[in-house]
mmCIF file with all atom_site columns, C-alpha atoms in Angstrom:
data_model
loop_
_atom_site.group_PDB
_atom_site.id
_atom_site.type_symbol
_atom_site.label_atom_id
_atom_site.label_alt_id
_atom_site.label_comp_id
_atom_site.label_asym_id
_atom_site.label_entity_id
_atom_site.label_seq_id
_atom_site.pdbx_PDB_ins_code
_atom_site.Cartn_x
_atom_site.Cartn_y
_atom_site.Cartn_z
_atom_site.occupancy
_atom_site.B_iso_or_equiv
_atom_site.pdbx_formal_charge
_atom_site.auth_seq_id
_atom_site.auth_comp_id
_atom_site.auth_asym_id
_atom_site.auth_atom_id
_atom_site.pdbx_PDB_model_num
ATOM 1   C CA . ALA A 1 1   ? 111.305 85.256  59.543 1.00 75.00 ? 1   ALA A CA 1
ATOM 2   C CA . GLN A 1 2   ? 112.194 86.881  62.567 1.00 81.00 ? 2   GLN A CA 1
ATOM 3   C CA . SER A 1 3   ? 109.799 88.745  65.181 1.00 89.00 ? 3   SER A CA 1
ATOM 4   C CA . VAL A 1 4   ? 110.108 89.792  68.615 1.00 93.00 ? 4   VAL A CA 1
ATOM 5   C CA . THR A 1 5   ? 107.607 90.180  71.314 1.00 95.00 ? 5   THR A CA 1
ATOM 6   C CA . GLN A 1 6   ? 107.860 92.081  74.466 1.00 96.00 ? 6   GLN A CA 1
ATOM 7   C CA . LEU A 1 7   ? 105.209 90.766  76.622 1.00 96.00 ? 7   LEU A CA 1
ATOM 8   C CA . ASP A 1 8   ? 104.504 93.886  78.729 1.00 95.00 ? 8   ASP A CA 1
ATOM 9   C CA . SER A 1 9   ? 103.282 97.029  77.267 1.00 94.00 ? 9   SER A CA 1
ATOM 10  C CA . HIS A 1 10  ? 104.154 98.948  80.683 1.00 96.00 ? 10  HIS A CA 1
ATOM 11  C CA . VAL A 1 11  ? 105.391 97.583  84.014 1.00 98.00 ? 11  VAL A CA 1
ATOM 12  C CA . SER A 1 12  ? 105.641 99.596  87.227 1.00 98.00 ? 12  SER A CA 1
ATOM 13  C CA . VAL A 1 13  ? 107.988 98.998  90.316 1.00 97.00 ? 13  VAL A CA 1
ATOM 14  C CA . SER A 1 14  ? 108.827 100.850 93.424 1.00 97.00 ? 14  SER A CA 1
ATOM 15  C CA . GLU A 1 15  ? 112.301 102.210 93.782 1.00 97.00 ? 15  GLU A CA 1
ATOM 16  C CA . GLY A 1 16  ? 115.016 99.820  95.080 1.00 97.00 ? 16  GLY A CA 1
ATOM 17  C CA . THR A 1 17  ? 113.161 96.755  93.802 1.00 97.00 ? 17  THR A CA 1
ATOM 18  C CA . PRO A 1 18  ? 113.902 94.189  91.147 1.00 98.00 ? 18  PRO A CA 1
ATOM 19  C CA . VAL A 1 19  ? 113.102 94.853  87.379 1.00 98.00 ? 19  VAL A CA 1
ATOM 20  C CA . LEU A 1 20  ? 112.111 92.529  84.849 1.00 98.00 ? 20  LEU A CA 1
ATOM 21  C CA . LEU A 1 21  ? 111.050 92.927  81.312 1.00 98.00 ? 21  LEU A CA 1
ATOM 22  C CA . ARG A 1 22  ? 110.174 90.604  79.095 1.00 98.00 ? 22  ARG A CA 1
ATOM 23  C CA . CYS A 1 23  ? 111.142 89.736  75.723 1.00 97.00 ? 23  CYS A CA 1
ATOM 24  C CA . ASN A 1 24  ? 110.564 86.486  73.375 1.00 97.00 ? 24  ASN A CA 1
ATOM 25  C CA . TYR A 1 25  ? 112.173 86.079  69.958 1.00 94.00 ? 25  TYR A CA 1
ATOM 26  C CA . SER A 1 26  ? 111.571 84.251  66.969 1.00 90.00 ? 26  SER A CA 1
ATOM 27  C CA . SER A 1 27  ? 114.397 83.778  64.256 1.00 82.00 ? 27  SER A CA 1
ATOM 28  C CA . SER A 1 28  ? 115.286 81.238  61.765 1.00 74.00 ? 28  SER A CA 1
ATOM 29  C CA . TYR A 1 29  ? 119.005 82.112  62.036 1.00 74.00 ? 29  TYR A CA 1
ATOM 30  C CA . SER A 1 30  ? 121.372 82.599  64.668 1.00 77.00 ? 30  SER A CA 1
ATOM 31  C CA . PRO A 1 31  ? 120.372 85.539  66.556 1.00 84.00 ? 31  PRO A CA 1
ATOM 32  C CA . SER A 1 32  ? 121.715 88.801  67.878 1.00 88.00 ? 32  SER A CA 1
ATOM 33  C CA . LEU A 1 33  ? 119.539 90.431  70.697 1.00 91.00 ? 33  LEU A CA 1
ATOM 34  C CA . PHE A 1 34  ? 119.816 93.895  71.967 1.00 92.00 ? 34  PHE A CA 1
ATOM 35  C CA . TRP A 1 35  ? 118.149 95.829  74.378 1.00 96.00 ? 35  TRP A CA 1
ATOM 36  C CA . TYR A 1 36  ? 117.748 99.862  73.842 1.00 95.00 ? 36  TYR A CA 1
ATOM 37  C CA . VAL A 1 37  ? 116.342 102.500 76.436 1.00 95.00 ? 37  VAL A CA 1
ATOM 38  C CA . GLN A 1 38  ? 114.828 105.558 75.282 1.00 93.00 ? 38  GLN A CA 1
ATOM 39  C CA . HIS A 1 39  ? 113.877 108.404 77.580 1.00 92.00 ? 39  HIS A CA 1
ATOM 40  C CA . PRO A 1 40  ? 111.345 110.949 76.654 1.00 88.00 ? 40  PRO A CA 1
ATOM 41  C CA . ASN A 1 41  ? 111.963 113.017 73.459 1.00 84.00 ? 41  ASN A CA 1
ATOM 42  C CA . LYS A 1 42  ? 115.542 111.311 73.105 1.00 86.00 ? 42  LYS A CA 1
ATOM 43  C CA . GLY A 1 43  ? 116.859 108.880 70.743 1.00 87.00 ? 43  GLY A CA 1
ATOM 44  C CA . LEU A 1 44  ? 117.506 105.642 71.806 1.00 90.00 ? 44  LEU A CA 1
ATOM 45  C CA . GLN A 1 45  ? 120.709 104.202 73.596 1.00 91.00 ? 45  GLN A CA 1
ATOM 46  C CA . LEU A 1 46  ? 122.328 100.909 73.391 1.00 91.00 ? 46  LEU A CA 1
ATOM 47  C CA . LEU A 1 47  ? 122.151 98.812  77.068 1.00 94.00 ? 47  LEU A CA 1
ATOM 48  C CA . LEU A 1 48  ? 123.778 95.683  75.951 1.00 93.00 ? 48  LEU A CA 1
ATOM 49  C CA . LYS A 1 49  ? 123.813 92.915  73.157 1.00 90.00 ? 49  LYS A CA 1
ATOM 50  C CA . TYR A 1 50  ? 123.941 89.369  72.770 1.00 89.00 ? 50  TYR A CA 1
ATOM 51  C CA . THR A 1 51  ? 126.019 88.053  69.762 1.00 80.00 ? 51  THR A CA 1
ATOM 52  C CA . SER A 1 52  ? 126.562 84.185  70.471 1.00 75.00 ? 52  SER A CA 1
ATOM 53  C CA . ALA A 1 53  ? 129.157 84.521  73.167 1.00 74.00 ? 53  ALA A CA 1
ATOM 54  C CA . ALA A 1 54  ? 128.204 84.231  76.751 1.00 82.00 ? 54  ALA A CA 1
ATOM 55  C CA . THR A 1 55  ? 124.651 83.847  77.517 1.00 88.00 ? 55  THR A CA 1
ATOM 56  C CA . LEU A 1 56  ? 124.546 86.597  80.402 1.00 93.00 ? 56  LEU A CA 1
ATOM 57  C CA . VAL A 1 57  ? 125.024 89.770  79.093 1.00 94.00 ? 57  VAL A CA 1
ATOM 58  C CA . LYS A 1 58  ? 126.015 92.874  81.320 1.00 94.00 ? 58  LYS A CA 1
ATOM 59  C CA . GLY A 1 59  ? 125.154 96.152  80.224 1.00 94.00 ? 59  GLY A CA 1
ATOM 60  C CA . ILE A 1 60  ? 125.384 99.705  81.457 1.00 93.00 ? 60  ILE A CA 1
ATOM 61  C CA . ASN A 1 61  ? 123.653 101.039 84.416 1.00 93.00 ? 61  ASN A CA 1
ATOM 62  C CA . GLY A 1 62  ? 123.378 97.949  86.186 1.00 96.00 ? 62  GLY A CA 1
ATOM 63  C CA . PHE A 1 63  ? 121.237 96.087  83.412 1.00 97.00 ? 63  PHE A CA 1
ATOM 64  C CA . GLU A 1 64  ? 121.553 92.521  82.564 1.00 97.00 ? 64  GLU A CA 1
ATOM 65  C CA . ALA A 1 65  ? 119.697 90.225  80.020 1.00 97.00 ? 65  ALA A CA 1
ATOM 66  C CA . GLU A 1 66  ? 119.921 86.164  80.015 1.00 94.00 ? 66  GLU A CA 1
ATOM 67  C CA . PHE A 1 67  ? 119.892 84.572  76.336 1.00 92.00 ? 67  PHE A CA 1
ATOM 68  C CA . LYS A 1 68  ? 117.651 80.943  76.735 1.00 92.00 ? 68  LYS A CA 1
ATOM 69  C CA . LYS A 1 69  ? 117.841 79.112  73.347 1.00 89.00 ? 69  LYS A CA 1
ATOM 70  C CA . SER A 1 70  ? 115.464 76.353  75.029 1.00 90.00 ? 70  SER A CA 1
ATOM 71  C CA . GLU A 1 71  ? 112.771 79.292  75.852 1.00 92.00 ? 71  GLU A CA 1
ATOM 72  C CA . THR A 1 72  ? 113.516 81.810  72.885 1.00 93.00 ? 72  THR A CA 1
ATOM 73  C CA . SER A 1 73  ? 113.661 84.550  75.458 1.00 95.00 ? 73  SER A CA 1
ATOM 74  C CA . PHE A 1 74  ? 116.233 87.391  76.241 1.00 96.00 ? 74  PHE A CA 1
ATOM 75  C CA . HIS A 1 75  ? 114.596 89.136  79.581 1.00 97.00 ? 75  HIS A CA 1
ATOM 76  C CA . LEU A 1 76  ? 116.135 92.025  81.045 1.00 98.00 ? 76  LEU A CA 1
ATOM 77  C CA . THR A 1 77  ? 116.742 92.362  84.528 1.00 98.00 ? 77  THR A CA 1
ATOM 78  C CA . LYS A 1 78  ? 118.135 94.798  87.119 1.00 98.00 ? 78  LYS A CA 1
ATOM 79  C CA . PRO A 1 79  ? 118.389 94.161  91.015 1.00 97.00 ? 79  PRO A CA 1
ATOM 80  C CA . SER A 1 80  ? 117.479 97.443  92.045 1.00 97.00 ? 80  SER A CA 1
ATOM 81  C CA . ALA A 1 81  ? 115.238 100.190 90.051 1.00 97.00 ? 81  ALA A CA 1
ATOM 82  C CA . HIS A 1 82  ? 116.406 103.856 90.161 1.00 96.00 ? 82  HIS A CA 1
ATOM 83  C CA . MET A 1 83  ? 114.277 106.647 89.328 1.00 96.00 ? 83  MET A CA 1
ATOM 84  C CA . SER A 1 84  ? 116.305 107.212 86.563 1.00 95.00 ? 84  SER A CA 1
ATOM 85  C CA . ASP A 1 85  ? 115.470 104.128 85.254 1.00 97.00 ? 85  ASP A CA 1
ATOM 86  C CA . ALA A 1 86  ? 111.931 105.364 84.315 1.00 97.00 ? 86  ALA A CA 1
ATOM 87  C CA . ALA A 1 87  ? 111.860 105.345 80.507 1.00 96.00 ? 87  ALA A CA 1
ATOM 88  C CA . GLU A 1 88  ? 110.728 102.942 77.512 1.00 95.00 ? 88  GLU A CA 1
ATOM 89  C CA . TYR A 1 89  ? 113.050 99.737  76.383 1.00 97.00 ? 89  TYR A CA 1
ATOM 90  C CA . PHE A 1 90  ? 113.098 98.105  73.420 1.00 95.00 ? 90  PHE A CA 1
ATOM 91  C CA . CYS A 1 91  ? 114.131 94.428  72.685 1.00 95.00 ? 91  CYS A CA 1
ATOM 92  C CA . VAL A 1 92  ? 115.491 94.198  69.429 1.00 92.00 ? 92  VAL A CA 1
ATOM 93  C CA . VAL A 1 93  ? 116.228 90.922  67.131 1.00 90.00 ? 93  VAL A CA 1
ATOM 94  C CA . SER A 1 94  ? 118.569 90.758  63.920 1.00 85.00 ? 94  SER A CA 1
ATOM 95  C CA . GLU A 1 95  ? 120.396 87.960  62.134 1.00 77.00 ? 95  GLU A CA 1
ATOM 96  C CA . THR A 1 96  ? 124.126 88.022  63.522 1.00 69.00 ? 96  THR A CA 1
ATOM 97  C CA . GLY A 1 97  ? 126.080 90.188  61.076 1.00 69.00 ? 97  GLY A CA 1
ATOM 98  C CA . GLY A 1 98  ? 122.943 91.362  59.473 1.00 74.00 ? 98  GLY A CA 1
ATOM 99  C CA . PHE A 1 99  ? 121.694 94.892  59.105 1.00 75.00 ? 99  PHE A CA 1
ATOM 100 C CA . LYS A 1 100 ? 118.220 94.480  59.253 1.00 78.00 ? 100 LYS A CA 1
ATOM 101 C CA . THR A 1 101 ? 116.845 94.945  62.691 1.00 84.00 ? 101 THR A CA 1
ATOM 102 C CA . ILE A 1 102 ? 113.282 93.793  63.864 1.00 88.00 ? 102 ILE A CA 1
ATOM 103 C CA . PHE A 1 103 ? 112.328 96.097  66.794 1.00 90.00 ? 103 PHE A CA 1
ATOM 104 C CA . GLY A 1 104 ? 109.817 95.170  69.872 1.00 93.00 ? 104 GLY A CA 1
ATOM 105 C CA . ALA A 1 105 ? 107.017 97.306  70.554 1.00 93.00 ? 105 ALA A CA 1
ATOM 106 C CA . GLY A 1 106 ? 108.242 98.608  73.698 1.00 94.00 ? 106 GLY A CA 1
ATOM 107 C CA . THR A 1 107 ? 107.845 98.286  77.382 1.00 96.00 ? 107 THR A CA 1
ATOM 108 C CA . ARG A 1 108 ? 106.978 101.441 79.328 1.00 96.00 ? 108 ARG A CA 1
ATOM 109 C CA . LEU A 1 109 ? 108.902 101.114 82.565 1.00 97.00 ? 109 LEU A CA 1
ATOM 110 C CA . PHE A 1 110 ? 107.721 103.469 85.541 1.00 97.00 ? 110 PHE A CA 1
ATOM 111 C CA . VAL A 1 111 ? 109.358 103.628 88.778 1.00 97.00 ? 111 VAL A CA 1
ATOM 112 C CA . LYS A 1 112 ? 107.631 104.751 92.076 1.00 96.00 ? 112 LYS A CA 1
ATOM 113 C CA . ALA A 1 113 ? 109.289 106.622 94.946 1.00 94.00 ? 113 ALA A CA 1
ATOM 114 C CA . ASN B 2 1   ? 129.893 117.099 71.907 1.00 58.00 ? 1   ASN B CA 1
ATOM 115 C CA . ALA B 2 2   ? 130.362 114.097 69.596 1.00 67.00 ? 2   ALA B CA 1
ATOM 116 C CA . GLY B 2 3   ? 127.171 112.064 68.460 1.00 91.00 ? 3   GLY B CA 1
ATOM 117 C CA . VAL B 2 4   ? 124.548 112.122 65.814 1.00 95.00 ? 4   VAL B CA 1
ATOM 118 C CA . THR B 2 5   ? 122.912 115.320 64.860 1.00 95.00 ? 5   THR B CA 1
ATOM 119 C CA . GLN B 2 6   ? 119.626 115.729 63.010 1.00 96.00 ? 6   GLN B CA 1
ATOM 120 C CA . THR B 2 7   ? 117.981 118.806 61.648 1.00 95.00 ? 7   THR B CA 1
ATOM 121 C CA . PRO B 2 8   ? 115.352 119.779 62.005 1.00 96.00 ? 8   PRO B CA 1
ATOM 122 C CA . LYS B 2 9   ? 113.784 118.973 65.005 1.00 94.00 ? 9   LYS B CA 1
ATOM 123 C CA . PHE B 2 10  ? 110.103 119.785 64.377 1.00 95.00 ? 10  PHE B CA 1
ATOM 124 C CA . GLN B 2 11  ? 108.753 120.024 60.785 1.00 95.00 ? 11  GLN B CA 1
ATOM 125 C CA . VAL B 2 12  ? 104.940 120.584 59.748 1.00 96.00 ? 12  VAL B CA 1
ATOM 126 C CA . LEU B 2 13  ? 104.408 119.654 55.867 1.00 95.00 ? 13  LEU B CA 1
ATOM 127 C CA . LYS B 2 14  ? 101.448 119.868 53.848 1.00 96.00 ? 14  LYS B CA 1
ATOM 128 C CA . THR B 2 15  ? 100.527 116.789 51.686 1.00 97.00 ? 15  THR B CA 1
ATOM 129 C CA . GLY B 2 16  ? 102.671 116.511 48.434 1.00 96.00 ? 16  GLY B CA 1
ATOM 130 C CA . GLN B 2 17  ? 105.711 118.946 49.414 1.00 96.00 ? 17  GLN B CA 1
ATOM 131 C CA . SER B 2 18  ? 108.910 117.636 49.487 1.00 95.00 ? 18  SER B CA 1
ATOM 132 C CA . MET B 2 19  ? 111.203 117.658 52.334 1.00 95.00 ? 19  MET B CA 1
ATOM 133 C CA . THR B 2 20  ? 114.858 116.631 53.380 1.00 97.00 ? 20  THR B CA 1
ATOM 134 C CA . LEU B 2 21  ? 115.984 115.263 56.980 1.00 97.00 ? 21  LEU B CA 1
ATOM 135 C CA . GLN B 2 22  ? 119.686 116.107 57.393 1.00 97.00 ? 22  GLN B CA 1
ATOM 136 C CA . CYS B 2 23  ? 121.700 113.564 59.807 1.00 97.00 ? 23  CYS B CA 1
ATOM 137 C CA . ALA B 2 24  ? 125.530 114.234 60.542 1.00 97.00 ? 24  ALA B CA 1
ATOM 138 C CA . GLN B 2 25  ? 127.616 111.929 62.753 1.00 96.00 ? 25  GLN B CA 1
ATOM 139 C CA . ASP B 2 26  ? 131.137 113.049 63.854 1.00 94.00 ? 26  ASP B CA 1
ATOM 140 C CA . MET B 2 27  ? 132.284 109.603 65.528 1.00 92.00 ? 27  MET B CA 1
ATOM 141 C CA . ASN B 2 28  ? 133.886 108.466 61.931 1.00 92.00 ? 28  ASN B CA 1
ATOM 142 C CA . HIS B 2 29  ? 131.579 105.698 61.959 1.00 92.00 ? 29  HIS B CA 1
ATOM 143 C CA . ASN B 2 30  ? 131.170 103.497 58.928 1.00 92.00 ? 30  ASN B CA 1
ATOM 144 C CA . SER B 2 31  ? 127.376 102.832 59.070 1.00 92.00 ? 31  SER B CA 1
ATOM 145 C CA . MET B 2 32  ? 124.565 104.885 59.278 1.00 94.00 ? 32  MET B CA 1
ATOM 146 C CA . TYR B 2 33  ? 120.701 104.109 59.425 1.00 94.00 ? 33  TYR B CA 1
ATOM 147 C CA . TRP B 2 34  ? 117.197 105.925 59.106 1.00 96.00 ? 34  TRP B CA 1
ATOM 148 C CA . TYR B 2 35  ? 114.441 104.794 61.271 1.00 95.00 ? 35  TYR B CA 1
ATOM 149 C CA . ARG B 2 36  ? 110.846 105.953 61.959 1.00 96.00 ? 36  ARG B CA 1
ATOM 150 C CA . GLN B 2 37  ? 109.142 105.411 65.227 1.00 94.00 ? 37  GLN B CA 1
ATOM 151 C CA . ASP B 2 38  ? 105.050 105.266 65.489 1.00 92.00 ? 38  ASP B CA 1
ATOM 152 C CA . PRO B 2 39  ? 103.351 104.695 68.403 1.00 84.00 ? 39  PRO B CA 1
ATOM 153 C CA . GLY B 2 40  ? 102.999 101.112 69.584 1.00 78.00 ? 40  GLY B CA 1
ATOM 154 C CA . MET B 2 41  ? 105.425 99.817  66.714 1.00 79.00 ? 41  MET B CA 1
ATOM 155 C CA . GLY B 2 42  ? 108.783 100.335 67.922 1.00 84.00 ? 42  GLY B CA 1
ATOM 156 C CA . LEU B 2 43  ? 111.091 101.536 65.193 1.00 90.00 ? 43  LEU B CA 1
ATOM 157 C CA . ARG B 2 44  ? 111.187 100.548 61.556 1.00 92.00 ? 44  ARG B CA 1
ATOM 158 C CA . LEU B 2 45  ? 114.130 100.528 59.516 1.00 92.00 ? 45  LEU B CA 1
ATOM 159 C CA . ILE B 2 46  ? 113.657 102.856 56.224 1.00 95.00 ? 46  ILE B CA 1
ATOM 160 C CA . TYR B 2 47  ? 117.156 102.772 54.679 1.00 95.00 ? 47  TYR B CA 1
ATOM 161 C CA . TYR B 2 48  ? 120.517 101.999 55.952 1.00 93.00 ? 48  TYR B CA 1
ATOM 162 C CA . SER B 2 49  ? 124.118 102.534 54.410 1.00 93.00 ? 49  SER B CA 1
ATOM 163 C CA . ALA B 2 50  ? 126.573 100.149 55.635 1.00 90.00 ? 50  ALA B CA 1
ATOM 164 C CA . SER B 2 51  ? 129.758 102.497 54.450 1.00 89.00 ? 51  SER B CA 1
ATOM 165 C CA . GLU B 2 52  ? 130.067 105.307 52.551 1.00 89.00 ? 52  GLU B CA 1
ATOM 166 C CA . GLY B 2 53  ? 129.058 104.825 49.175 1.00 89.00 ? 53  GLY B CA 1
ATOM 167 C CA . THR B 2 54  ? 126.650 102.106 49.560 1.00 92.00 ? 54  THR B CA 1
ATOM 168 C CA . THR B 2 55  ? 122.864 102.548 50.689 1.00 95.00 ? 55  THR B CA 1
ATOM 169 C CA . ASP B 2 56  ? 120.285 99.729  50.989 1.00 93.00 ? 56  ASP B CA 1
ATOM 170 C CA . LYS B 2 57  ? 116.247 99.417  51.860 1.00 94.00 ? 57  LYS B CA 1
ATOM 171 C CA . GLY B 2 58  ? 115.013 98.254  54.809 1.00 90.00 ? 58  GLY B CA 1
ATOM 172 C CA . GLU B 2 59  ? 111.699 97.402  56.131 1.00 89.00 ? 59  GLU B CA 1
ATOM 173 C CA . VAL B 2 60  ? 109.795 100.364 55.038 1.00 94.00 ? 60  VAL B CA 1
ATOM 174 C CA . PRO B 2 61  ? 111.708 101.936 52.353 1.00 96.00 ? 61  PRO B CA 1
ATOM 175 C CA . ASN B 2 62  ? 108.449 102.997 50.036 1.00 96.00 ? 62  ASN B CA 1
ATOM 176 C CA . GLY B 2 63  ? 108.097 106.853 49.592 1.00 96.00 ? 63  GLY B CA 1
ATOM 177 C CA . TYR B 2 64  ? 111.849 107.460 50.969 1.00 97.00 ? 64  TYR B CA 1
ATOM 178 C CA . ASN B 2 65  ? 115.021 108.128 48.890 1.00 97.00 ? 65  ASN B CA 1
ATOM 179 C CA . VAL B 2 66  ? 118.587 108.489 51.025 1.00 97.00 ? 66  VAL B CA 1
ATOM 180 C CA . SER B 2 67  ? 121.969 109.881 50.181 1.00 96.00 ? 67  SER B CA 1
ATOM 181 C CA . ARG B 2 68  ? 125.100 109.103 51.702 1.00 95.00 ? 68  ARG B CA 1
ATOM 182 C CA . LEU B 2 69  ? 127.039 112.107 51.027 1.00 87.00 ? 69  LEU B CA 1
ATOM 183 C CA . ASN B 2 70  ? 130.091 111.394 52.331 1.00 94.00 ? 70  ASN B CA 1
ATOM 184 C CA . LYS B 2 71  ? 131.304 109.601 55.657 1.00 94.00 ? 71  LYS B CA 1
ATOM 185 C CA . ARG B 2 72  ? 129.628 111.957 58.096 1.00 96.00 ? 72  ARG B CA 1
ATOM 186 C CA . GLU B 2 73  ? 126.071 112.627 56.472 1.00 96.00 ? 73  GLU B CA 1
ATOM 187 C CA . PHE B 2 74  ? 123.344 110.447 55.385 1.00 97.00 ? 74  PHE B CA 1
ATOM 188 C CA . SER B 2 75  ? 119.878 112.399 54.436 1.00 97.00 ? 75  SER B CA 1
ATOM 189 C CA . LEU B 2 76  ? 116.455 111.320 53.886 1.00 98.00 ? 76  LEU B CA 1
ATOM 190 C CA . ARG B 2 77  ? 114.193 112.738 51.430 1.00 97.00 ? 77  ARG B CA 1
ATOM 191 C CA . LEU B 2 78  ? 110.530 112.632 51.237 1.00 96.00 ? 78  LEU B CA 1
ATOM 192 C CA . GLU B 2 79  ? 109.549 113.286 47.519 1.00 92.00 ? 79  GLU B CA 1
ATOM 193 C CA . SER B 2 80  ? 106.155 113.646 47.780 1.00 95.00 ? 80  SER B CA 1
ATOM 194 C CA . ALA B 2 81  ? 104.969 113.705 51.364 1.00 95.00 ? 81  ALA B CA 1
ATOM 195 C CA . ALA B 2 82  ? 101.604 111.664 52.600 1.00 96.00 ? 82  ALA B CA 1
ATOM 196 C CA . PRO B 2 83  ? 99.774  111.593 55.687 1.00 96.00 ? 83  PRO B CA 1
ATOM 197 C CA . SER B 2 84  ? 100.994 108.159 56.406 1.00 95.00 ? 84  SER B CA 1
ATOM 198 C CA . GLN B 2 85  ? 104.311 109.393 56.843 1.00 97.00 ? 85  GLN B CA 1
ATOM 199 C CA . THR B 2 86  ? 103.800 111.535 59.826 1.00 97.00 ? 86  THR B CA 1
ATOM 200 C CA . SER B 2 87  ? 106.265 110.087 62.292 1.00 97.00 ? 87  SER B CA 1
ATOM 201 C CA . VAL B 2 88  ? 109.251 110.469 64.244 1.00 95.00 ? 88  VAL B CA 1
ATOM 202 C CA . TYR B 2 89  ? 112.617 109.956 62.202 1.00 97.00 ? 89  TYR B CA 1
ATOM 203 C CA . PHE B 2 90  ? 115.848 108.922 63.848 1.00 95.00 ? 90  PHE B CA 1
ATOM 204 C CA . CYS B 2 91  ? 118.858 108.699 62.266 1.00 96.00 ? 91  CYS B CA 1
ATOM 205 C CA . ALA B 2 92  ? 121.630 106.387 63.893 1.00 94.00 ? 92  ALA B CA 1
ATOM 206 C CA . SER B 2 93  ? 125.500 105.340 63.340 1.00 93.00 ? 93  SER B CA 1
ATOM 207 C CA . SER B 2 94  ? 127.565 102.612 64.216 1.00 90.00 ? 94  SER B CA 1
ATOM 208 C CA . ASP B 2 95  ? 131.480 101.558 63.629 1.00 84.00 ? 95  ASP B CA 1
ATOM 209 C CA . TYR B 2 96  ? 132.445 97.975  63.946 1.00 68.00 ? 96  TYR B CA 1
ATOM 210 C CA . ILE B 2 97  ? 128.841 96.414  64.570 1.00 69.00 ? 97  ILE B CA 1
ATOM 211 C CA . THR B 2 98  ? 126.007 95.820  62.114 1.00 73.00 ? 98  THR B CA 1
ATOM 212 C CA . GLN B 2 99  ? 123.541 97.686  64.568 1.00 80.00 ? 99  GLN B CA 1
ATOM 213 C CA . PRO B 2 100 ? 122.881 101.056 65.608 1.00 83.00 ? 100 PRO B CA 1
ATOM 214 C CA . GLN B 2 101 ? 125.023 102.002 68.552 1.00 82.00 ? 101 GLN B CA 1
ATOM 215 C CA . HIS B 2 102 ? 124.137 106.108 68.801 1.00 89.00 ? 102 HIS B CA 1
ATOM 216 C CA . PHE B 2 103 ? 120.918 107.824 68.041 1.00 92.00 ? 103 PHE B CA 1
ATOM 217 C CA . GLY B 2 104 ? 120.128 111.502 67.141 1.00 94.00 ? 104 GLY B CA 1
ATOM 218 C CA . ASP B 2 105 ? 117.220 113.121 69.142 1.00 92.00 ? 105 ASP B CA 1
ATOM 219 C CA . GLY B 2 106 ? 114.786 112.879 66.388 1.00 94.00 ? 106 GLY B CA 1
ATOM 220 C CA . THR B 2 107 ? 112.811 114.725 63.956 1.00 96.00 ? 107 THR B CA 1
ATOM 221 C CA . ARG B 2 108 ? 109.085 114.962 64.522 1.00 95.00 ? 108 ARG B CA 1
ATOM 222 C CA . LEU B 2 109 ? 107.376 115.296 61.202 1.00 96.00 ? 109 LEU B CA 1
ATOM 223 C CA . SER B 2 110 ? 103.798 116.042 61.112 1.00 96.00 ? 110 SER B CA 1
ATOM 224 C CA . ILE B 2 111 ? 102.011 115.753 57.476 1.00 96.00 ? 111 ILE B CA 1
ATOM 225 C CA . LEU B 2 112 ? 98.643  117.405 57.094 1.00 94.00 ? 112 LEU B CA 1
#
């Protein structure tokens, strides 16, 4: 069975400081892992994906995530937060090649000026 | 603009009424998906269509039916709406990966 846990329901940072959004997963199979971002009243946008290639994955808007199998983690980071990064972020796990996805509950990111 | 278009954006129904949510994509994507989003629960997959002519159940299919009308369109039907189906519904599509790449802006559905 697969599951995903986002360890923080909300994170608050100041503009220009680093962002860390934490995600742990559980999977019986070799997983694919994803991060999505959702701005208010909008659909989700794919930020980045891990599918068993390089463990450090670079995405859009300066975000990146590192797959750590030993820790079953896939944390999302960004060196310097921007006001436009304020949104909700979802970590997602699925069996590689499978269509069925498990979403985390989401982490709301607040960015202070 | 290219993307995924959902109609309607908002709808209020009474318990027992039926309704079809429409979704269309103009990116020539093979796969399409329907999700529901409830507070604190992330998104849950209702149904998906890997390619034109096929549909499969996701995590929470009960109370819903789908139709992949053609490559562009994937509709979601509630035959007899229940208050538990109050949610925000998202349609999504993807091309060569098996995960959603592009999402519509959602349909906010309330069932009284």
